mmCIF file of C-alpha atoms and ligand atoms in Angstrom:
data_model
loop_
_atom_site.group_PDB
_atom_site.id
_atom_site.type_symbol
_atom_site.label_atom_id
_atom_site.label_comp_id
_atom_site.label_asym_id
_atom_site.label_seq_id
_atom_site.Cartn_x
_atom_site.Cartn_y
_atom_site.Cartn_z
ATOM 1 C CA MET A 12 99.172 89.964 84.609
ATOM 2 C CA THR A 13 96.761 90.034 87.543
ATOM 3 C CA ARG A 14 95.094 93.449 87.391
ATOM 4 C CA ASN A 15 93.435 93.712 90.742
ATOM 5 C CA GLY A 16 95.499 91.560 93.007
ATOM 6 C CA SER A 17 97.498 92.398 96.073
ATOM 7 C CA ILE A 18 101.037 91.661 97.158
ATOM 8 C CA ALA A 19 101.874 91.447 100.868
ATOM 9 C CA ILE A 20 105.493 92.065 101.833
ATOM 10 C CA ASP A 21 106.506 91.482 105.442
ATOM 11 C CA GLY A 22 109.936 91.464 107.007
ATOM 12 C CA PRO A 23 112.222 92.946 109.643
ATOM 13 C CA SER A 24 113.322 96.571 109.900
ATOM 14 C CA ALA A 25 115.464 97.850 107.017
ATOM 15 C CA SER A 26 115.087 94.650 105.004
ATOM 16 C CA GLY A 27 114.202 96.832 102.016
ATOM 17 C CA LYS A 28 110.434 96.270 102.090
ATOM 18 C CA SER A 29 109.379 99.793 101.235
ATOM 19 C CA SER A 30 111.893 100.335 98.416
ATOM 20 C CA LEU A 31 110.942 96.999 96.899
ATOM 21 C CA ALA A 32 107.198 97.579 97.346
ATOM 22 C CA LYS A 33 107.527 101.002 95.737
ATOM 23 C CA ALA A 34 109.442 99.631 92.740
ATOM 24 C CA LEU A 35 106.960 96.786 92.300
ATOM 25 C CA ALA A 36 103.969 99.127 92.478
ATOM 26 C CA ARG A 37 105.569 101.344 89.843
ATOM 27 C CA GLU A 38 106.208 98.346 87.593
ATOM 28 C CA LEU A 39 102.628 97.065 87.944
ATOM 29 C CA GLY A 40 100.869 100.438 87.922
ATOM 30 C CA TRP A 41 99.545 99.582 91.401
ATOM 31 C CA ILE A 42 99.583 101.570 94.660
ATOM 32 C CA HIS A 43 102.254 101.141 97.311
ATOM 33 C CA ALA A 44 100.844 101.232 100.853
ATOM 34 C CA ASP A 45 103.416 101.548 103.633
ATOM 35 C CA THR A 46 101.795 100.343 106.866
ATOM 36 C CA GLY A 47 104.811 101.092 109.091
ATOM 37 C CA ALA A 48 104.040 104.752 108.370
ATOM 38 C CA LEU A 49 100.679 104.332 110.140
ATOM 39 C CA TYR A 50 102.307 103.060 113.350
ATOM 40 C CA ARG A 51 104.869 105.861 113.044
ATOM 41 C CA THR A 52 102.004 108.359 112.722
ATOM 42 C CA VAL A 53 100.524 107.139 116.003
ATOM 43 C CA ALA A 54 104.031 107.433 117.525
ATOM 44 C CA LEU A 55 104.347 110.995 116.198
ATOM 45 C CA SER A 56 100.993 111.945 117.657
ATOM 46 C CA LEU A 57 102.110 110.583 121.056
ATOM 47 C CA GLN A 58 105.428 112.445 120.769
ATOM 48 C CA ARG A 59 103.618 115.691 120.026
ATOM 49 C CA ASN A 60 101.430 115.239 123.066
ATOM 50 C CA ARG A 61 104.234 114.091 125.402
ATOM 51 C CA LEU A 62 102.601 110.676 125.744
ATOM 52 C CA THR A 63 105.467 108.441 124.648
ATOM 53 C CA GLU A 64 105.808 106.970 128.143
ATOM 54 C CA ALA A 65 102.046 106.717 128.667
ATOM 55 C CA GLN A 66 100.269 103.552 129.790
ATOM 56 C CA ALA A 67 98.191 101.650 127.222
ATOM 57 C CA THR A 68 94.904 103.037 128.575
ATOM 58 C CA ASP A 69 96.080 106.633 128.040
ATOM 59 C CA VAL A 70 97.327 105.792 124.548
ATOM 60 C CA CYS A 71 93.903 104.288 123.736
ATOM 61 C CA ARG A 72 92.128 107.346 125.102
ATOM 62 C CA HIS A 73 94.361 109.613 123.023
ATOM 63 C CA LEU A 74 93.449 107.673 119.876
ATOM 64 C CA GLU A 75 89.715 108.119 120.470
ATOM 65 C CA ASN A 76 90.092 111.705 119.300
ATOM 66 C CA ARG A 77 92.558 111.101 116.457
ATOM 67 C CA LYS A 78 91.899 110.478 112.798
ATOM 68 C CA VAL A 79 94.508 108.712 110.692
ATOM 69 C CA ALA A 80 93.858 108.236 106.974
ATOM 70 C CA TYR A 81 95.619 107.290 103.778
ATOM 71 C CA SER A 82 95.623 109.623 100.822
ATOM 72 C CA VAL A 83 96.720 108.192 97.478
ATOM 73 C CA GLN A 84 99.148 110.242 95.398
ATOM 74 C CA ASP A 85 101.213 109.124 92.403
ATOM 75 C CA ASN A 86 101.114 105.362 93.014
ATOM 76 C CA THR A 87 101.902 105.706 96.679
ATOM 77 C CA THR A 88 100.190 106.567 99.939
ATOM 78 C CA ARG A 89 100.585 109.649 102.084
ATOM 79 C CA VAL A 90 99.405 109.568 105.691
ATOM 80 C CA LEU A 91 97.108 112.171 107.182
ATOM 81 C CA LEU A 92 96.949 112.812 110.932
ATOM 82 C CA ASP A 93 93.809 114.807 111.713
ATOM 83 C CA GLY A 94 93.923 116.055 108.120
ATOM 84 C CA GLU A 95 97.612 117.089 108.182
ATOM 85 C CA ASP A 96 99.975 115.301 105.779
ATOM 86 C CA VAL A 97 102.689 114.015 108.164
ATOM 87 C CA THR A 98 104.374 111.569 105.748
ATOM 88 C CA ASP A 99 107.656 113.483 105.694
ATOM 89 C CA LEU A 100 107.864 113.720 109.485
ATOM 90 C CA LEU A 101 107.968 110.019 110.296
ATOM 91 C CA ARG A 102 111.416 108.722 109.487
ATOM 92 C CA SER A 103 113.469 109.401 112.619
ATOM 93 C CA GLU A 104 114.954 106.450 114.538
ATOM 94 C CA GLU A 105 113.207 107.704 117.672
ATOM 95 C CA THR A 106 109.794 107.638 116.002
ATOM 96 C CA GLY A 107 110.549 104.113 114.688
ATOM 97 C CA ARG A 108 111.473 102.916 118.176
ATOM 98 C CA ILE A 109 108.285 104.324 119.692
ATOM 99 C CA ALA A 110 106.235 102.850 116.816
ATOM 100 C CA SER A 111 107.679 99.408 117.503
ATOM 101 C CA ARG A 112 106.852 99.673 121.214
ATOM 102 C CA ILE A 113 103.292 100.979 120.864
ATOM 103 C CA SER A 114 102.470 98.519 118.060
ATOM 104 C CA GLN A 115 102.122 95.920 120.828
ATOM 105 C CA ILE A 116 99.104 97.696 122.312
ATOM 106 C CA PRO A 117 95.881 95.998 121.119
ATOM 107 C CA CYS A 118 93.853 99.233 120.672
ATOM 108 C CA VAL A 119 96.618 100.652 118.430
ATOM 109 C CA ARG A 120 96.456 97.643 116.098
ATOM 110 C CA GLU A 121 92.645 97.730 116.181
ATOM 111 C CA PHE A 122 92.690 101.481 115.421
ATOM 112 C CA LEU A 123 94.744 100.890 112.243
ATOM 113 C CA PHE A 124 93.252 97.573 111.154
ATOM 114 C CA HIS A 125 90.300 98.693 108.987
ATOM 115 C CA LEU A 126 92.281 101.399 107.252
ATOM 116 C CA GLN A 127 94.770 98.779 106.042
ATOM 117 C CA ARG A 128 92.157 96.133 105.269
ATOM 118 C CA ASP A 129 90.058 98.589 103.223
ATOM 119 C CA MET A 130 93.090 99.762 101.265
ATOM 120 C CA GLY A 131 94.087 96.135 100.560
ATOM 121 C CA LYS A 132 90.583 95.117 99.515
ATOM 122 C CA LYS A 133 90.524 97.715 96.733
ATOM 123 C CA GLY A 134 93.151 95.618 94.940
ATOM 124 C CA GLY A 135 96.041 96.780 92.812
ATOM 125 C CA VAL A 136 98.058 97.268 95.999
ATOM 126 C CA VAL A 137 101.527 96.316 97.181
ATOM 127 C CA MET A 138 101.389 96.575 100.981
ATOM 128 C CA ASP A 139 104.388 96.243 103.257
ATOM 129 C CA GLY A 140 104.627 95.772 107.012
ATOM 130 C CA ARG A 141 104.945 93.048 109.658
ATOM 131 C CA ASP A 142 101.565 91.266 109.679
ATOM 132 C CA ILE A 143 100.195 91.917 106.188
ATOM 133 C CA GLY A 144 100.320 88.303 104.960
ATOM 134 C CA SER A 145 99.254 86.880 108.321
ATOM 135 C CA VAL A 146 96.518 89.275 109.537
ATOM 136 C CA ILE A 147 95.684 92.164 107.195
ATOM 137 C CA LEU A 148 95.587 90.431 103.789
ATOM 138 C CA PRO A 149 95.737 86.677 104.425
ATOM 139 C CA ASP A 150 94.225 86.131 100.943
ATOM 140 C CA ALA A 151 96.775 88.297 99.102
ATOM 141 C CA THR A 152 97.598 87.139 95.566
ATOM 142 C CA LEU A 153 101.233 86.793 96.586
ATOM 143 C CA LYS A 154 102.888 86.918 100.011
ATOM 144 C CA ILE A 155 106.581 87.589 100.466
ATOM 145 C CA PHE A 156 108.688 87.394 103.608
ATOM 146 C CA LEU A 157 111.675 89.601 102.869
ATOM 147 C CA THR A 158 114.908 89.261 104.833
ATOM 148 C CA ALA A 159 118.543 90.313 104.623
ATOM 149 C CA ASP A 160 121.326 89.726 107.137
ATOM 150 C CA ALA A 161 121.591 92.190 110.017
ATOM 151 C CA LEU A 162 124.858 93.778 108.909
ATOM 152 C CA THR A 163 123.556 94.387 105.385
ATOM 153 C CA ARG A 164 120.396 95.949 106.799
ATOM 154 C CA ALA A 165 122.418 98.151 109.149
ATOM 155 C CA ARG A 166 124.661 99.261 106.253
ATOM 156 C CA ARG A 167 121.626 100.160 104.146
ATOM 157 C CA ARG A 168 120.060 102.142 106.995
ATOM 158 C CA PHE A 169 123.420 103.864 107.635
ATOM 159 C CA ALA A 170 123.780 104.821 103.939
ATOM 160 C CA GLU A 171 120.219 106.137 103.920
ATOM 161 C CA MET A 172 120.974 108.310 106.976
ATOM 162 C CA GLN A 173 124.233 109.576 105.495
ATOM 163 C CA GLN A 174 122.390 110.563 102.347
ATOM 164 C CA LYS A 175 120.030 112.646 104.478
ATOM 165 C CA GLY A 176 122.941 114.117 106.433
ATOM 166 C CA VAL A 177 121.812 112.432 109.672
ATOM 167 C CA PRO A 178 124.762 111.330 111.842
ATOM 168 C CA GLY A 179 124.839 107.656 112.862
ATOM 169 C CA ASP A 180 127.027 104.849 114.100
ATOM 170 C CA LEU A 181 126.931 101.506 112.237
ATOM 171 C CA ASP A 182 127.249 99.327 115.358
ATOM 172 C CA ALA A 183 124.572 101.275 117.201
ATOM 173 C CA ILE A 184 122.241 101.045 114.189
ATOM 174 C CA ARG A 185 122.785 97.295 114.010
ATOM 175 C CA ARG A 186 122.072 96.846 117.717
ATOM 176 C CA ASP A 187 118.966 98.980 117.385
ATOM 177 C CA LEU A 188 117.689 96.958 114.400
ATOM 178 C CA GLU A 189 118.251 93.685 116.256
ATOM 179 C CA ASP A 190 116.413 95.008 119.333
ATOM 180 C CA ARG A 191 113.531 96.109 117.125
ATOM 181 C CA ASP A 192 113.416 92.680 115.388
ATOM 182 C CA ARG A 193 113.261 90.976 118.774
ATOM 183 C CA GLN A 194 110.486 93.281 119.933
ATOM 184 C CA ASP A 195 108.461 92.921 116.700
ATOM 185 C CA SER A 196 108.902 89.112 116.534
ATOM 186 C CA SER A 197 108.281 88.264 120.165
ATOM 187 C CA ARG A 198 105.102 90.279 120.825
ATOM 188 C CA SER A 199 102.015 88.158 121.390
ATOM 189 C CA LEU A 200 99.770 90.165 119.066
ATOM 190 C CA ALA A 201 100.330 89.845 115.289
ATOM 191 C CA PRO A 202 104.092 89.214 115.612
ATOM 192 C CA LEU A 203 106.484 89.531 112.707
ATOM 193 C CA THR A 204 106.469 86.064 111.192
ATOM 194 C CA GLN A 205 106.624 84.322 107.827
ATOM 195 C CA ALA A 206 102.900 83.958 107.060
ATOM 196 C CA GLN A 207 101.442 80.702 105.875
ATOM 197 C CA GLY A 208 102.001 80.506 102.129
ATOM 198 C CA ALA A 209 104.545 83.370 102.103
ATOM 199 C CA LEU A 210 107.627 82.931 99.927
ATOM 200 C CA LEU A 211 110.944 83.621 101.634
ATOM 201 C CA LEU A 212 113.132 86.088 99.768
ATOM 202 C CA ASP A 213 116.594 86.829 101.176
ATOM 203 C CA ASN A 214 117.778 89.930 99.327
ATOM 204 C CA THR A 215 121.184 90.249 101.039
ATOM 205 C CA HIS A 216 122.963 89.854 97.707
ATOM 206 C CA MET A 217 120.252 91.175 95.395
ATOM 207 C CA THR A 218 119.571 94.566 93.862
ATOM 208 C CA ILE A 219 116.039 95.978 93.962
ATOM 209 C CA GLU A 220 115.733 95.211 90.229
ATOM 210 C CA ASP A 221 116.672 91.532 90.873
ATOM 211 C CA ALA A 222 114.080 91.304 93.635
ATOM 212 C CA VAL A 223 111.366 92.923 91.481
ATOM 213 C CA LYS A 224 112.067 90.424 88.690
ATOM 214 C CA TRP A 225 112.031 87.506 91.137
ATOM 215 C CA ILE A 226 108.627 88.549 92.496
ATOM 216 C CA LEU A 227 107.042 89.314 89.103
ATOM 217 C CA GLN A 228 107.932 85.792 87.981
ATOM 218 C CA LYS A 229 105.958 84.392 90.921
ATOM 219 C CA LEU A 230 102.871 86.556 90.344
ATOM 220 C CA PRO A 231 100.042 84.496 88.789
ATOM 221 C CA ASN A 232 98.871 85.658 85.346
HETATM 222 O O1 DC B 321 108.435 99.373 108.886
HETATM 223 P P1 DC B 321 108.671 100.502 109.903
HETATM 224 O O2 DC B 321 110.052 100.544 110.467
HETATM 225 O O3 DC B 321 108.240 101.832 109.362
HETATM 226 O O4 DC B 321 107.675 100.151 111.130
HETATM 227 C C1 DC B 321 107.736 100.803 112.364
HETATM 228 C C2 DC B 321 107.166 99.890 113.443
HETATM 229 O O5 DC B 321 105.748 99.739 113.273
HETATM 230 C C3 DC B 321 107.702 98.465 113.460
HETATM 231 O O6 DC B 321 108.893 98.361 114.234
HETATM 232 C C4 DC B 321 106.585 97.657 114.038
HETATM 233 C C5 DC B 321 105.335 98.420 113.664
HETATM 234 N N1 DC B 321 104.583 97.809 112.559
HETATM 235 C C6 DC B 321 103.703 96.794 112.886
HETATM 236 O O7 DC B 321 103.625 96.397 114.047
HETATM 237 N N2 DC B 321 102.929 96.237 111.905
HETATM 238 C C7 DC B 321 103.024 96.651 110.633
HETATM 239 N N3 DC B 321 102.232 96.097 109.699
HETATM 240 C C8 DC B 321 103.942 97.674 110.283
HETATM 241 C C9 DC B 321 104.731 98.232 111.271
#
């Protein structure tokens, strides 16, 4: 099995990227790097500073004084914002919506680029996001474009929220996911797209274990 390779997993919101990436990393003894968490960290920082409606120039200025970093713990990455571990504060729908919107601003993508590239270059990494196979790790050992139908994704997100005791409405979640997909796919900069050479994996009717097996079979020895 490739020891020092990298796997890039891209796909729309709630397609199961992070759960799959985590399971794969565990199986391979690699690190799972969640890049959506980085965009969410920028969103959180803007929320904390009442800058969620700010123009791009103010967002860029805000980032000049911020430090975002990965810290590796138990096969996965935690995210530090100015030294504070904010990983557990990033999962709200609101933060996800802001992350999607501000991820279109060039200085935000530039701000997070090297952090992701450097993590990927170390090897032994399963990285998930929207532009990993196309921009961050175009030479990844294996690139996957993960999809599932919108209703299945909404049901998974709904179940996840119920588990956490967060109230939610299935139709509203589905509408929100579809809006987010449109926003992430139609932006001009590093849009969500099936990268050249990426294998399409529709996991609508698959368990995580099925998907892990499917991917491991495709990984070069
Ligand atoms: O995967 P997620 O829901 O945590 O990502 C939140 C938002 O961050 C997503 O809607 C778009 C943006 N994002 C991005 O533009 N590029 C990435 N590699 C990862 C996330």
